[in-house]
């Protein structure tokens, strides 16, 4: 997917829907979709009390570190990870090579159910990302950025 | 690898502060954090050892305001400087949009600066980046110390390609925002080119 990840309305809505469905079907507390570089992309469920930005950066760091371990062991990247907490468990999986799908769940659900539902959601997410890649390759970048002037950039810093 | 979200109208970019151990990378981020309005920043995260040396990274999300209706967000990261944390440094460079090389002005740290800069080039190349093609600025920190090397010598050794450079005293904040603004500006300019 080119240099930059570009997200459009249609695909973001699809991803949000996938998050909502996964949240419900897995009886999860919350679902997050994160770019591997640590940017939050979409969420579903009870996220009001979560620091999504910090969670995204740390999760990406975690996945990157685990990927580094896999490399040292000549393993393929670990497809999934599970962290067990006292009240909240975390399931992480890598989707379409560049997204991280995070499911937070408690005793209302189980690892088995989460795994099952994640598998389906991952397929749907992959399809959406493929569509996104095609779109950003076919359509020339909208011109908003080409029109940015030095003054626009300078204005950002006038405080 | 910036992330442009047309749906929420956001531009997200990643800036990495690189440099030898104890040159003042974490101090840069702390100063930025302390001087930024609460609504423009997220939590600063430091993954550090008990002795406060950076273990994996520091992370500071910043929102710089809007440009053509797009909210610009910068994620600032520092790397751990110690030689043995090389694997971690490589990971943090993934997806980088702009680099600040933070040099330690102290003459005794010249070797460490050179080594870190070489290491930056090598690690970027491993990820398929070329430092000469990335938005990149140099900061000479600790200008307040009596054993600081002359600027001319630092420039000659650490900035052969003559990218924008800034003198700094990160503990006092001198040069900290100038450095950040310069690299952010280069990142946005790169975006305009549509790379
Ligand atoms: N004198 C002086 N000390 C500094 C300056 N910047 C940072 N320091 C100190 O250098 C030490 C290491 O700084 P730190 O930010 O942790 O370095 P890092 O390893 O690059 O993250 C700390 O004790 C800082 O207070 C500076 O501009 N002048
Ligand atoms: Mg540090």
mmCIF file of N, CA and C in Angstrom, chain A residues 62-78 81, chain B residues 87 91:
data_model
loop_
_atom_site.group_PDB
_atom_site.id
_atom_site.type_symbol
_atom_site.label_atom_id
_atom_site.label_comp_id
_atom_site.label_asym_id
_atom_site.label_seq_id
_atom_site.Cartn_x
_atom_site.Cartn_y
_atom_site.Cartn_z
ATOM 1 N N UNK A 62 4.381 -3.289 21.165
ATOM 2 C CA UNK A 62 4.358 -4.678 21.617
ATOM 3 C C UNK A 62 4.419 -5.640 20.426
ATOM 4 N N UNK A 63 3.572 -5.374 19.436
ATOM 5 C CA UNK A 63 3.532 -6.254 18.266
ATOM 6 C C UNK A 63 4.868 -6.188 17.514
ATOM 7 N N UNK A 64 5.435 -5.001 17.427
ATOM 8 C CA UNK A 64 6.724 -4.866 16.749
ATOM 9 C C UNK A 64 7.800 -5.650 17.502
ATOM 10 N N UNK A 65 7.781 -5.549 18.831
ATOM 11 C CA UNK A 65 8.787 -6.257 19.624
ATOM 12 C C UNK A 65 8.618 -7.766 19.472
ATOM 13 N N UNK A 66 7.366 -8.220 19.508
ATOM 14 C CA UNK A 66 7.126 -9.654 19.355
ATOM 15 C C UNK A 66 7.540 -10.122 17.968
ATOM 16 N N UNK A 67 7.296 -9.263 16.979
ATOM 17 C CA UNK A 67 7.731 -9.578 15.614
ATOM 18 C C UNK A 67 9.249 -9.703 15.556
ATOM 19 N N UNK A 68 9.922 -8.823 16.298
ATOM 20 C CA UNK A 68 11.383 -8.880 16.365
ATOM 21 C C UNK A 68 11.860 -10.174 16.998
ATOM 22 N N UNK A 69 11.150 -10.618 18.025
ATOM 23 C CA UNK A 69 11.498 -11.888 18.675
ATOM 24 C C UNK A 69 11.318 -13.028 17.677
ATOM 25 N N UNK A 70 10.197 -12.993 16.951
ATOM 26 C CA UNK A 70 9.925 -14.043 15.971
ATOM 27 C C UNK A 70 11.069 -14.126 14.956
ATOM 28 N N UNK A 71 11.527 -12.946 14.522
ATOM 29 C CA UNK A 71 12.607 -12.911 13.541
ATOM 30 C C UNK A 71 13.876 -13.547 14.089
ATOM 31 N N UNK A 72 14.189 -13.223 15.328
ATOM 32 C CA UNK A 72 15.391 -13.788 15.955
ATOM 33 C C UNK A 72 15.301 -15.305 16.050
ATOM 34 N N UNK A 73 14.068 -15.792 16.211
ATOM 35 C CA UNK A 73 13.870 -17.236 16.332
ATOM 36 C C UNK A 73 13.596 -17.874 14.971
ATOM 37 N N UNK A 74 13.768 -17.073 13.908
ATOM 38 C CA UNK A 74 13.450 -17.536 12.555
ATOM 39 C C UNK A 74 12.036 -18.094 12.460
ATOM 40 N N UNK A 75 11.147 -17.440 13.168
ATOM 41 C CA UNK A 75 9.723 -17.784 13.096
ATOM 42 C C UNK A 75 9.051 -16.795 12.158
ATOM 43 N N UNK A 76 7.941 -17.198 11.589
ATOM 44 C CA UNK A 76 7.107 -16.205 10.922
ATOM 45 C C UNK A 76 6.508 -15.324 12.023
ATOM 46 N N UNK A 77 6.076 -14.152 11.657
ATOM 47 C CA UNK A 77 5.452 -13.274 12.640
ATOM 48 C C UNK A 77 4.344 -14.029 13.387
ATOM 49 N N UNK A 78 4.316 -13.878 14.711
ATOM 50 C CA UNK A 78 3.238 -14.514 15.466
ATOM 51 C C UNK A 78 1.914 -13.889 15.038
ATOM 52 N N UNK A 81 -1.758 -12.905 19.769
ATOM 53 C CA UNK A 81 -1.231 -12.858 21.126
ATOM 54 C C UNK A 81 -2.402 -12.758 22.088
ATOM 55 N N UNK B 87 18.131 -3.398 18.562
ATOM 56 C CA UNK B 87 16.924 -4.045 18.029
ATOM 57 C C UNK B 87 15.702 -3.163 18.260
ATOM 58 N N UNK B 91 12.951 -1.084 15.478
ATOM 59 C CA UNK B 91 11.490 -1.193 15.495
ATOM 60 C C UNK B 91 10.841 0.185 15.487
#
